[in-house]
Coordinates of C-alpha atoms in Angstrom, one line a residue:
X82 CA -25.6 38.9 -26.4
X83 CA -24.2 36.1 -27.7
X84 CA -21.9 34.8 -25.8
X85 CA -18.9 34.8 -28.3
X86 CA -19.4 39.1 -28.3
X87 CA -19.5 39.0 -24.5
X88 CA -16.0 37.4 -24.1
X89 CA -14.9 39.8 -26.9
X90 CA -16.1 42.7 -24.9
X91 CA -14.3 41.0 -21.9
X92 CA -11.1 40.4 -23.7
X93 CA -11.5 44.1 -25.3
X94 CA -11.7 45.4 -21.2
X95 CA -8.8 43.2 -19.9
X96 CA -6.2 44.3 -22.3
X97 CA -7.4 48.1 -22.5
X98 CA -7.7 48.2 -18.6
X99 CA -4.4 46.0 -18.5
X100 CA -2.6 48.9 -21.1
X101 CA -3.5 51.7 -18.5
X102 CA -2.5 49.9 -15.3
X103 CA 1.0 48.9 -16.8
X104 CA 1.8 52.3 -18.7
X105 CA 2.0 50.8 -21.8
X106 CA 1.9 52.7 -25.5
X107 CA -1.7 53.9 -25.5
X108 CA -1.6 52.7 -29.0
X109 CA -2.5 49.3 -27.6
X110 CA -5.4 50.5 -27.3
X111 CA -6.5 51.3 -30.5
X112 CA -5.3 48.4 -31.9
X113 CA -7.6 46.6 -29.2
X114 CA -10.6 48.8 -29.8
X115 CA -10.4 48.6 -33.7
X116 CA -9.3 45.0 -34.7
X117 CA -10.9 43.1 -31.6
X118 CA -9.7 39.8 -31.9
X119 CA -6.2 39.8 -33.3
X120 CA -5.6 43.1 -31.4
X121 CA -6.6 41.0 -27.9
X122 CA -4.0 37.7 -29.1
X123 CA -1.7 40.1 -29.8
X124 CA -1.6 42.0 -27.1
X125 CA -1.7 38.9 -25.5
X126 CA 1.1 36.9 -27.0
X127 CA 3.7 40.0 -27.3
X128 CA 2.8 41.6 -24.3
X129 CA 1.1 40.1 -21.3
X130 CA 2.4 36.5 -21.6
X131 CA 6.2 38.1 -21.6
X132 CA 5.3 40.3 -18.8
X133 CA 4.0 37.6 -16.8
X134 CA 7.2 35.1 -17.0
X135 CA 9.5 38.1 -15.8
X136 CA 8.1 37.7 -12.2
X137 CA 7.6 35.3 -9.7
X138 CA 3.4 34.9 -9.5
X139 CA 3.7 35.3 -13.3
X140 CA 5.7 32.2 -13.6
X141 CA 3.8 30.0 -10.9
X142 CA 0.6 31.0 -12.8
X143 CA 2.4 30.3 -16.5
X144 CA 3.5 26.8 -14.8
X145 CA 0.0 25.7 -13.6
X146 CA -1.5 26.0 -16.6
X147 CA 0.8 24.5 -18.5
X148 CA 0.6 21.5 -15.7
X149 CA -3.3 21.9 -16.2
X150 CA -3.0 21.4 -19.9
X151 CA 0.0 18.2 -19.9
X152 CA 0.1 17.3 -16.4
X153 CA 2.6 14.5 -17.6
X154 CA 4.6 16.6 -19.5
X155 CA 7.5 16.4 -16.6
X156 CA 7.1 12.7 -16.1
X157 CA 7.6 12.1 -19.8
X158 CA 11.0 13.8 -19.4
X159 CA 11.9 11.9 -16.2
X160 CA 10.9 9.2 -17.6
X161 CA 13.0 9.4 -20.6
X162 CA 16.4 10.8 -18.5
X163 CA 16.3 7.3 -16.2
X164 CA 16.1 5.5 -19.7
X165 CA 20.0 7.2 -20.2
X166 CA 21.1 7.2 -17.0
X167 CA 19.7 5.2 -14.5
X168 CA 21.3 7.0 -11.3
X169 CA 19.9 7.4 -7.8
X170 CA 19.0 10.7 -8.5
X171 CA 17.1 10.1 -11.6
X172 CA 14.7 7.4 -9.6
X173 CA 14.6 9.6 -7.1
X174 CA 13.0 12.7 -9.5
X175 CA 10.7 10.2 -11.3
X176 CA 9.4 9.1 -7.9
X177 CA 8.5 12.3 -6.6
X178 CA 7.2 13.3 -10.2
X179 CA 4.5 10.2 -9.9
X180 CA 3.8 11.1 -6.4
X181 CA 2.9 14.5 -7.4
X182 CA 0.5 12.7 -10.0
X183 CA -0.9 10.6 -7.0
X184 CA 0.1 8.0 -8.6
X185 CA 2.0 6.3 -5.5
X186 CA 2.3 2.7 -5.6
X187 CA 4.4 3.6 -9.3
X188 CA 6.6 5.7 -7.7
X189 CA 7.8 3.2 -4.4
X190 CA 9.6 0.9 -5.9
X191 CA 11.6 4.0 -7.4
X192 CA 12.1 5.7 -4.0
X193 CA 13.6 2.2 -3.3
X194 CA 16.0 2.2 -6.1
X195 CA 17.3 5.5 -5.3
X196 CA 17.9 4.5 -1.4
X197 CA 21.0 2.3 -2.4
X198 CA 24.8 2.4 -2.5
X199 CA 26.2 5.9 -0.9
X200 CA 22.5 7.3 -0.5
X201 CA 20.7 4.0 0.9
X202 CA 19.9 6.3 4.6
X203 CA 19.5 9.6 2.6
X204 CA 17.1 11.5 4.9
X205 CA 15.4 13.4 2.6
X206 CA 14.5 10.4 0.4
X207 CA 14.0 8.5 3.1
X208 CA 10.9 11.0 4.1
X209 CA 9.4 10.6 1.1
X210 CA 9.1 7.0 0.9
X211 CA 7.3 7.3 4.0
X212 CA 5.2 9.8 3.1
X213 CA 4.3 7.3 -0.4
X214 CA 4.0 4.4 1.8
X215 CA 1.4 6.3 3.7
X216 CA -0.5 7.4 0.8
X217 CA -0.7 3.9 0.0
X218 CA -1.9 2.8 3.2
X219 CA 1.1 0.9 4.4
X220 CA 1.1 2.6 7.8
X221 CA 3.4 -0.1 9.4
X222 CA 5.7 0.3 6.6
X223 CA 6.1 4.0 6.4
X224 CA 6.4 3.9 10.7
X225 CA 9.3 1.2 9.9
X226 CA 10.7 4.1 7.3
X227 CA 11.0 6.7 9.9
X228 CA 12.2 5.0 12.8
X229 CA 15.1 3.8 10.2
X230 CA 14.9 7.7 9.2
X231 CA 16.0 8.8 12.4
X232 CA 18.1 5.9 13.4
X233 CA 20.5 6.5 11.2
X234 CA 20.3 10.7 10.5
X235 CA 19.7 11.2 14.7
X236 CA 20.3 14.9 13.9
X237 CA 17.5 15.1 11.1
X238 CA 14.6 17.3 12.1
X239 CA 11.4 17.9 10.2
X240 CA 7.7 18.5 11.9
X241 CA 6.6 16.9 8.8
X242 CA 7.9 13.8 9.3
X243 CA 6.9 14.0 13.3
X244 CA 3.4 14.3 11.9
X245 CA 3.3 11.6 9.5
X246 CA 4.8 9.2 12.6
X247 CA 1.9 10.3 14.7
X248 CA -0.5 9.7 12.0
X249 CA 1.2 6.2 11.5
X250 CA 0.7 5.3 14.4
X251 CA -3.0 6.5 15.0
X252 CA -3.9 4.8 11.9
X253 CA -2.9 1.4 13.2
X254 CA -4.8 2.4 16.3
X255 CA -2.1 2.5 18.3
X256 CA -3.5 5.4 20.1
X257 CA -1.3 5.1 23.4
X258 CA 1.9 5.6 21.7
X259 CA 0.8 8.2 19.2
X260 CA -0.6 10.4 22.1
X261 CA 2.1 11.7 23.3
X262 CA 3.3 12.0 19.7
X263 CA 0.5 14.5 19.2
X264 CA 1.1 16.4 22.3
X265 CA 4.8 17.3 21.5
X266 CA 3.5 18.3 17.8
X267 CA 1.2 20.7 18.7
X268 CA 3.6 22.9 21.5
X269 CA 5.2 23.4 17.4
X270 CA 4.4 22.7 14.6
X271 CA 3.9 26.0 12.6
X272 CA -0.3 25.3 11.6
X273 CA -3.3 23.5 12.9
X274 CA -2.5 20.4 10.4
X275 CA -1.4 19.0 14.0
X276 CA -4.2 19.8 16.4
X277 CA -6.9 18.2 13.6
X278 CA -4.9 15.2 12.7
X279 CA -4.8 14.9 16.5
X280 CA -8.4 15.5 17.2
X281 CA -9.1 13.1 14.6
X282 CA -7.8 10.5 16.4
X283 CA -9.3 11.6 19.8
X284 CA -12.5 10.7 17.5
X285 CA -11.8 7.7 16.6
X286 CA -10.6 6.7 19.9
X287 CA -14.1 7.9 21.7
X288 CA -12.3 11.0 23.4
X289 CA -15.1 13.5 21.9
X290 CA -14.6 16.4 24.7
X291 CA -10.7 16.6 24.6
X292 CA -11.2 16.4 20.3
X293 CA -13.4 20.1 21.0
X294 CA -10.9 21.6 22.6
X295 CA -8.3 20.9 19.8
X296 CA -10.9 21.7 17.0
X297 CA -11.7 25.1 19.9
X298 CA -7.4 26.1 20.0
X299 CA -7.6 26.5 16.6
X300 CA -9.9 28.7 15.9
X301 CA -8.8 31.0 18.9
X302 CA -5.4 30.9 17.6
X303 CA -6.8 31.8 14.4
X304 CA -8.8 34.3 15.3
X305 CA -5.8 36.1 17.0
X306 CA -3.2 35.5 14.6
X307 CA -1.9 37.7 11.3
X308 CA -4.4 37.5 8.6
X309 CA -1.9 36.4 6.4
X310 CA -1.9 32.8 9.0
X311 CA -5.9 32.5 8.5
X312 CA -5.2 33.2 4.7
X313 CA -2.8 30.7 4.6
X314 CA -4.4 27.7 6.6
X315 CA -7.8 28.5 5.5
X316 CA -8.4 24.8 5.0
X317 CA -7.9 23.7 8.3
X318 CA -9.1 26.5 9.7
X319 CA -12.2 26.0 7.9
X320 CA -12.2 21.9 9.4
X321 CA -12.4 22.8 12.5
X322 CA -15.5 25.2 12.2
X323 CA -17.3 23.1 10.2
X324 CA -17.0 20.1 12.6
X325 CA -17.7 22.4 15.6
X326 CA -20.9 23.6 13.5
X327 CA -22.0 20.9 12.7
X328 CA -21.7 19.0 16.5
X329 CA -19.9 16.0 14.9
X330 CA -17.7 16.8 18.2
X331 CA -19.3 17.6 21.8

């Protein structure tokens, strides 16, 4: 069967099933069957897509599709807005978009520009800068930014920032200082990420038995957790499973 015909039949079945399940007028099935290509296209444009736009999951899906088609569409807008008004907020928004695209080296100067004047010690901005510094392997810079963040914002709390700080210390092989940070993290961090990164540090410091214990703890916690937890953290749980199955940590 030609591929084009198979795709046409699949589109008809999808649209017809959508009509029945969503409770739309049955005349749409007639249009879809009599005018396969045009009928499906009209139904998708005038029924399916508007319906998706009215729901949270539908909007999220549409945004992901648009980001795949034009990944830099937001970047162009942010760049234009910064050219019009060079404000701290516009620098910050542009930096965030560059970071989202993985262009961390370009994001850092904009984060630094955003952190000036009355925003010089804005905690969320400083945390974003620290993330970009870590991504560019400026681990010492990341550590200093996070220490300054806490110095100027002593009441600011962030499990994400705490984990980043521990990882920055470990990346500089400052294991003795990093370990108590990880030990504290694994007691409250809302997910297995902290244990995975802690285990990675233990492997690098040749403490394989201790690393193994962290991976085992991740699997044990997942077994007793709700399905939503396992689904949300499946990538981290998968890492722990693979490490144990491969026997890389004994």
